[in-house]
Tab-separated table of C-alpha atoms in Angstrom:
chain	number	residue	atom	x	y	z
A	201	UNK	CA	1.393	174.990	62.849
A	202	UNK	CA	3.575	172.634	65.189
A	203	UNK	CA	4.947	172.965	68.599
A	204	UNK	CA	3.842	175.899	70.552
A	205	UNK	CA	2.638	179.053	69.200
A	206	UNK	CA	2.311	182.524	71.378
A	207	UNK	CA	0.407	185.497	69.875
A	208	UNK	CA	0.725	188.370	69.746
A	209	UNK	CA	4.610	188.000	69.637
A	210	UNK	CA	4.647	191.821	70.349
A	211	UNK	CA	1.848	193.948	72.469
A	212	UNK	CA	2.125	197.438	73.894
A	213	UNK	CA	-0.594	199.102	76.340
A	214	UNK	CA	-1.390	201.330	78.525
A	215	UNK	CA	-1.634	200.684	82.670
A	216	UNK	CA	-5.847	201.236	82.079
A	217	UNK	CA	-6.094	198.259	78.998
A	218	UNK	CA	-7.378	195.041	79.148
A	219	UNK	CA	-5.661	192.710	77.026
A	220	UNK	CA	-5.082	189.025	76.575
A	221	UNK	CA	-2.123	186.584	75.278
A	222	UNK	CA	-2.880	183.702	73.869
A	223	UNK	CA	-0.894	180.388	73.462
A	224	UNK	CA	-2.104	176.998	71.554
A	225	UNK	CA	0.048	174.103	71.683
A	226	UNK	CA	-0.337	171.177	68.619
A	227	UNK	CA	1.548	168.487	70.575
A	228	UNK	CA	-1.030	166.744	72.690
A	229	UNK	CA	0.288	167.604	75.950
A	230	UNK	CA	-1.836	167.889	78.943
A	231	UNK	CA	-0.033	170.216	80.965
A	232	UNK	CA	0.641	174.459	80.221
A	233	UNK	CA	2.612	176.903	81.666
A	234	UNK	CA	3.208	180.807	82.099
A	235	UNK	CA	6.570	182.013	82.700
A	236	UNK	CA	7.796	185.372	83.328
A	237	UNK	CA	10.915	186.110	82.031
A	238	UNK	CA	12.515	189.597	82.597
A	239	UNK	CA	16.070	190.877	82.469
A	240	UNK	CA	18.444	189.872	84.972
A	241	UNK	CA	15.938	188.241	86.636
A	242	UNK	CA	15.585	183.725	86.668
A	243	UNK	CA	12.559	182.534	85.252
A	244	UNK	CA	9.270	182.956	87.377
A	245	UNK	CA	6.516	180.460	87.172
A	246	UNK	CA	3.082	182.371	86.979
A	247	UNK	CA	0.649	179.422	86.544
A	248	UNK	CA	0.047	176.035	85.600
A	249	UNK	CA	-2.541	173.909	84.343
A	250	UNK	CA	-2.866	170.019	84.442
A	251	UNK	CA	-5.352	168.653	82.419
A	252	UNK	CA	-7.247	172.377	82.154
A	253	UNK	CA	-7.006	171.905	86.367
A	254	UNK	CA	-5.078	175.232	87.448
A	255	UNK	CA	-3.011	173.271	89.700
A	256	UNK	CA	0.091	176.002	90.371
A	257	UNK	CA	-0.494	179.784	91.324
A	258	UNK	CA	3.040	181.142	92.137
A	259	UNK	CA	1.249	184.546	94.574
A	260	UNK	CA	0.856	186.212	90.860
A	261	UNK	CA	-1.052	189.359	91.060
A	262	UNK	CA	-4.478	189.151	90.373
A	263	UNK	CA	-4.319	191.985	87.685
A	264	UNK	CA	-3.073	188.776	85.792
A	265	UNK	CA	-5.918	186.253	85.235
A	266	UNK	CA	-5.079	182.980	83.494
A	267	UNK	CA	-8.078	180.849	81.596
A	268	UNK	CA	-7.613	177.419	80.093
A	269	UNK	CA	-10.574	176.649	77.935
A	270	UNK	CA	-9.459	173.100	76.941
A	271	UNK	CA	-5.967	171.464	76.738
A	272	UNK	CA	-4.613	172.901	73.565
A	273	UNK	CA	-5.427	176.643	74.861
A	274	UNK	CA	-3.847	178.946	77.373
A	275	UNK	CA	-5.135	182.332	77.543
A	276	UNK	CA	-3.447	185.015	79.942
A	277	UNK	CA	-5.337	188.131	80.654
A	278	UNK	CA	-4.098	191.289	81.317
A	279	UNK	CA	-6.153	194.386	83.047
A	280	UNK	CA	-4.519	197.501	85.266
A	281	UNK	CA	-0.905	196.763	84.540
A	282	UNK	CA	2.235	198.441	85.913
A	283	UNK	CA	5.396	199.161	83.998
A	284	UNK	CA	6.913	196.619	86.110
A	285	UNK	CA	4.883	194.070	84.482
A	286	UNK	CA	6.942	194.843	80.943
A	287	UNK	CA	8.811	191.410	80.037
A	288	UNK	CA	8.797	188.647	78.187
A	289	UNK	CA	5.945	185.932	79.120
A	290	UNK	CA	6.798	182.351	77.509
A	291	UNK	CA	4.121	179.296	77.520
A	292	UNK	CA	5.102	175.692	77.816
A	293	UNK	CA	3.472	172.691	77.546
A	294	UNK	CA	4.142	169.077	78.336
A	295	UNK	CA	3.050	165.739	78.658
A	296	UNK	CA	2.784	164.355	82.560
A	297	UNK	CA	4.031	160.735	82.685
A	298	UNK	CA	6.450	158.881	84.788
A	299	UNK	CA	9.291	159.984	84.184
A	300	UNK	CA	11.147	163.545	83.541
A	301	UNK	CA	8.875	166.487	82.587
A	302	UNK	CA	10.667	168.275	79.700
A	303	UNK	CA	9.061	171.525	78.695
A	304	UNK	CA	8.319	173.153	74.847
A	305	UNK	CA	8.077	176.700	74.829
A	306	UNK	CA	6.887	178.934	72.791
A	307	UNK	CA	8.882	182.146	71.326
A	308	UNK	CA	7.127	184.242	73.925
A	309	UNK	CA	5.194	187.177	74.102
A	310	UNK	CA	7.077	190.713	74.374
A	311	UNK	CA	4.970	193.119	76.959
A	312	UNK	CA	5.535	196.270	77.229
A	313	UNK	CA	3.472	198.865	79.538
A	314	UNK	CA	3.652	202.484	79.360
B	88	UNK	CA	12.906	171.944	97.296
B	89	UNK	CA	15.378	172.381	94.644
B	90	UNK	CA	17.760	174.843	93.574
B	91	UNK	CA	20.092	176.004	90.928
B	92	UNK	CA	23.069	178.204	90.683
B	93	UNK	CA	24.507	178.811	87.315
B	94	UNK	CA	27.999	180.619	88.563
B	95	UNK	CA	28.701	183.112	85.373
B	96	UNK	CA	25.831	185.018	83.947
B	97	UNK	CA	28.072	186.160	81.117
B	98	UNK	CA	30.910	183.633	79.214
B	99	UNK	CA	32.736	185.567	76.330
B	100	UNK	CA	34.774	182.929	73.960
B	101	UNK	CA	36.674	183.166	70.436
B	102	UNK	CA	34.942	181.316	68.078
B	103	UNK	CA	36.474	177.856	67.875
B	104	UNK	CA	37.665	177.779	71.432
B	105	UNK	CA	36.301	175.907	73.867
B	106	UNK	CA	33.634	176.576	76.480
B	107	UNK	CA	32.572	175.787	79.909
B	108	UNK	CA	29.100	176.734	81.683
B	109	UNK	CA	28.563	175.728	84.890
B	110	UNK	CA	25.692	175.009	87.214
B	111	UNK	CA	25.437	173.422	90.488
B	112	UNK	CA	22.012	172.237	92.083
B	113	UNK	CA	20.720	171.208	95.692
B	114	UNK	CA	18.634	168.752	96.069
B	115	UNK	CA	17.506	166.380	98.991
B	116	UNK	CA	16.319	163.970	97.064
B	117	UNK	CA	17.693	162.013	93.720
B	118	UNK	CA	17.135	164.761	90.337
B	119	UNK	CA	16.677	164.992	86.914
B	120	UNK	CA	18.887	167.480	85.117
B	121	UNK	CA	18.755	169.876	82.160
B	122	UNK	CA	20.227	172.038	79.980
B	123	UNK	CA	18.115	174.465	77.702
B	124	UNK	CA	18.972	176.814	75.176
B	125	UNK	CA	17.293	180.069	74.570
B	126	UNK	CA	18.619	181.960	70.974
B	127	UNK	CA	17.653	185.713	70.140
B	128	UNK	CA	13.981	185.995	70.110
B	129	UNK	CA	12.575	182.960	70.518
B	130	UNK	CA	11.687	180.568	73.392
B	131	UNK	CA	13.608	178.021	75.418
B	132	UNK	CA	14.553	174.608	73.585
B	133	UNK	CA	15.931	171.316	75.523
B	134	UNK	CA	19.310	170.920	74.808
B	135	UNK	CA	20.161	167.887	76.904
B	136	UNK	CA	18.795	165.363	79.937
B	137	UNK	CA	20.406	163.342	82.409
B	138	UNK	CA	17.842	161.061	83.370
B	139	UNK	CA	19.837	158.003	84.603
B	140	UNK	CA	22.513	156.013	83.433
B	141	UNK	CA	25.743	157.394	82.150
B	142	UNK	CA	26.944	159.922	83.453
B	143	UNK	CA	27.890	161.924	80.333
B	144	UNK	CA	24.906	162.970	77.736
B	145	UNK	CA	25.501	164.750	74.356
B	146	UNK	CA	23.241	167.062	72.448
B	147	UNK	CA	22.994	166.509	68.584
B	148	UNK	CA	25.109	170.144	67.820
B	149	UNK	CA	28.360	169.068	69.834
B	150	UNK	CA	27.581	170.093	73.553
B	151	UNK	CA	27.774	167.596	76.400
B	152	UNK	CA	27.433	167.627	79.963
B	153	UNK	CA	28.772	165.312	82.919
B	154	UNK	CA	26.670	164.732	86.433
B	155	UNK	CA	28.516	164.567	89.276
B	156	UNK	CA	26.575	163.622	92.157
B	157	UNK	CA	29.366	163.952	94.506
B	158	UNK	CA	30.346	168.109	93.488
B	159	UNK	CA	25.826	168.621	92.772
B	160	UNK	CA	26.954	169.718	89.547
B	161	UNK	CA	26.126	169.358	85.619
B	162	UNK	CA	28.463	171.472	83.757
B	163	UNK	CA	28.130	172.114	80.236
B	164	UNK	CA	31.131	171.952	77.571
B	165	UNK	CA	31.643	172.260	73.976
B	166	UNK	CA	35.264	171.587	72.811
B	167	UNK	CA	34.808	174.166	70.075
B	168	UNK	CA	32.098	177.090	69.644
B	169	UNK	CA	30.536	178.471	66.806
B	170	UNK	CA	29.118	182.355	66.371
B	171	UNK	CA	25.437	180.434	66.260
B	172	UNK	CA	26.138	179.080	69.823
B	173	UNK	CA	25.493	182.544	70.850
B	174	UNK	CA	22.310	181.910	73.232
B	175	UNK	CA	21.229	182.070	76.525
B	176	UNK	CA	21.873	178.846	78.117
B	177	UNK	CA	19.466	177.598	81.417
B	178	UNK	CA	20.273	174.724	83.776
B	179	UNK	CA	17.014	173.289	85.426
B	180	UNK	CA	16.507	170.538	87.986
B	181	UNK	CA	13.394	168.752	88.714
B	182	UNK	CA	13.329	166.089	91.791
B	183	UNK	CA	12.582	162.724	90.415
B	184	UNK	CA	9.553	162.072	92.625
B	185	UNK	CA	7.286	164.743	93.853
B	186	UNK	CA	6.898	167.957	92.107
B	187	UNK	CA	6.663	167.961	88.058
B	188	UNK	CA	7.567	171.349	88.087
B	189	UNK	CA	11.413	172.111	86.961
B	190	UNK	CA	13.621	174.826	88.779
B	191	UNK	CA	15.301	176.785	86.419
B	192	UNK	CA	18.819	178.646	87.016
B	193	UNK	CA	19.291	182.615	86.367
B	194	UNK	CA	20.895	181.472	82.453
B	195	UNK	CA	24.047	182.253	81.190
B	196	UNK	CA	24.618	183.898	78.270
B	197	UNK	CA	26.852	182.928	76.133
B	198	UNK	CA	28.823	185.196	73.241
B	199	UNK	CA	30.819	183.898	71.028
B	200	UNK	CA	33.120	186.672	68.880
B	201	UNK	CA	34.565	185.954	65.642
């Protein structure tokens, strides 16, 4: 596996499940990321971790609850969603140096909640 | 802070003509500059960087973009499309002290017909 990896790629539940996403990046970067991505909509940063530090929290709802075991894994949970909560959620990682901080994402993880 | 404005959220071309996608930023202080690209199903890719130096990058598949500090805009061009350009394109900004964190722009999609 190289780059970053999301799975599952597709998940449907139900507004009482409790599920999780999970993301693993192969690149040795020490920083990961949870975007939201849903139509029409820009990009919304969820969370971010810096060397397994949560150090971003963008007023996300706590019905989603983000856990970074180690610097390779990102794990988002999901319990008591809404419909409005269907979308596409993308990981990134990078590596934090001087300089620019370009992003790899994943392909993304397809929500949908009925 | 930072901002982005990508001006079109849809840009319809023939293939083989060429294209234009524009984004503007706001910034206070001196930025970096990107361009992803986001195809059907999978995640967002860097296309290009401005970092520093000239002002014009390139990306390896033919698209190039100009900063112009004076306007706060990187536009994106490609003199001549192909259907596989089809994507959603993102402009993000990311001050060059401060914050690692990159703003990203609502995309523009891009749809090339034969």
């Amino acid at each position: 596996e190289t780059g970053v990896t999301q799975t599952p790629r597709h998940l449907v539940m139900g507004m009482t499940n409790k599920k999780s996403l999970k993301c693993e990046q192969h690149l040795g970067h020490n920083a990961m990321y949870w975007y939201k991505q849903s139509a029409k909509k820009p990009l919304e940063l969820m969370f971010v971790y810096n060397f397994k530090e949560q150090t971003e929290n963008n007023s996300v709802p706590s019905r989603f609850s983000p856990e970074c075991p180690n610097s390779s894994h990102l794990f988002l949970h999901l319990h008591t969603l809404q419909p409005e909560d269907s979308a596409l959620y993308l990981c990134a990682s990078s590596q934090l140096s001087a300089g620019a901080n370009v992003l790899t994402f994943g392909a993304g993880s397809r929500l949908t909640v009925l | 802070a930072q901002s982005v404005t990508q001006l079109d959220s849809q840009v319809p071309v023939f293939e083989e003509a060429p294209v234009e996608l524009r984004c503007n930023y706001s910034s206070s202080v001196s930025v970096y500059l990107f361009w992803y690209v986001q195809y059907p199903n999978q995640g967002l890719q860097l296309l290009l960087k401005y970092l520093s130096g000239s002002t014009l990058v390139e990306s390896i598949n033919g698209f190039e973009a100009e900063f112009n500090k004076s306007q706060t805009s990187f536009h994106l061009r490609k003199p001549s499309v192909h259907i596989s350009d089809t994507a959603e394109y993102f402009c993000a900004v990311m001050a060059t002290g401060g914050s690692y964190i990159p703003t990203f722009g609502r995309g523009t999609s891009l749809i090339v017909h034969p």
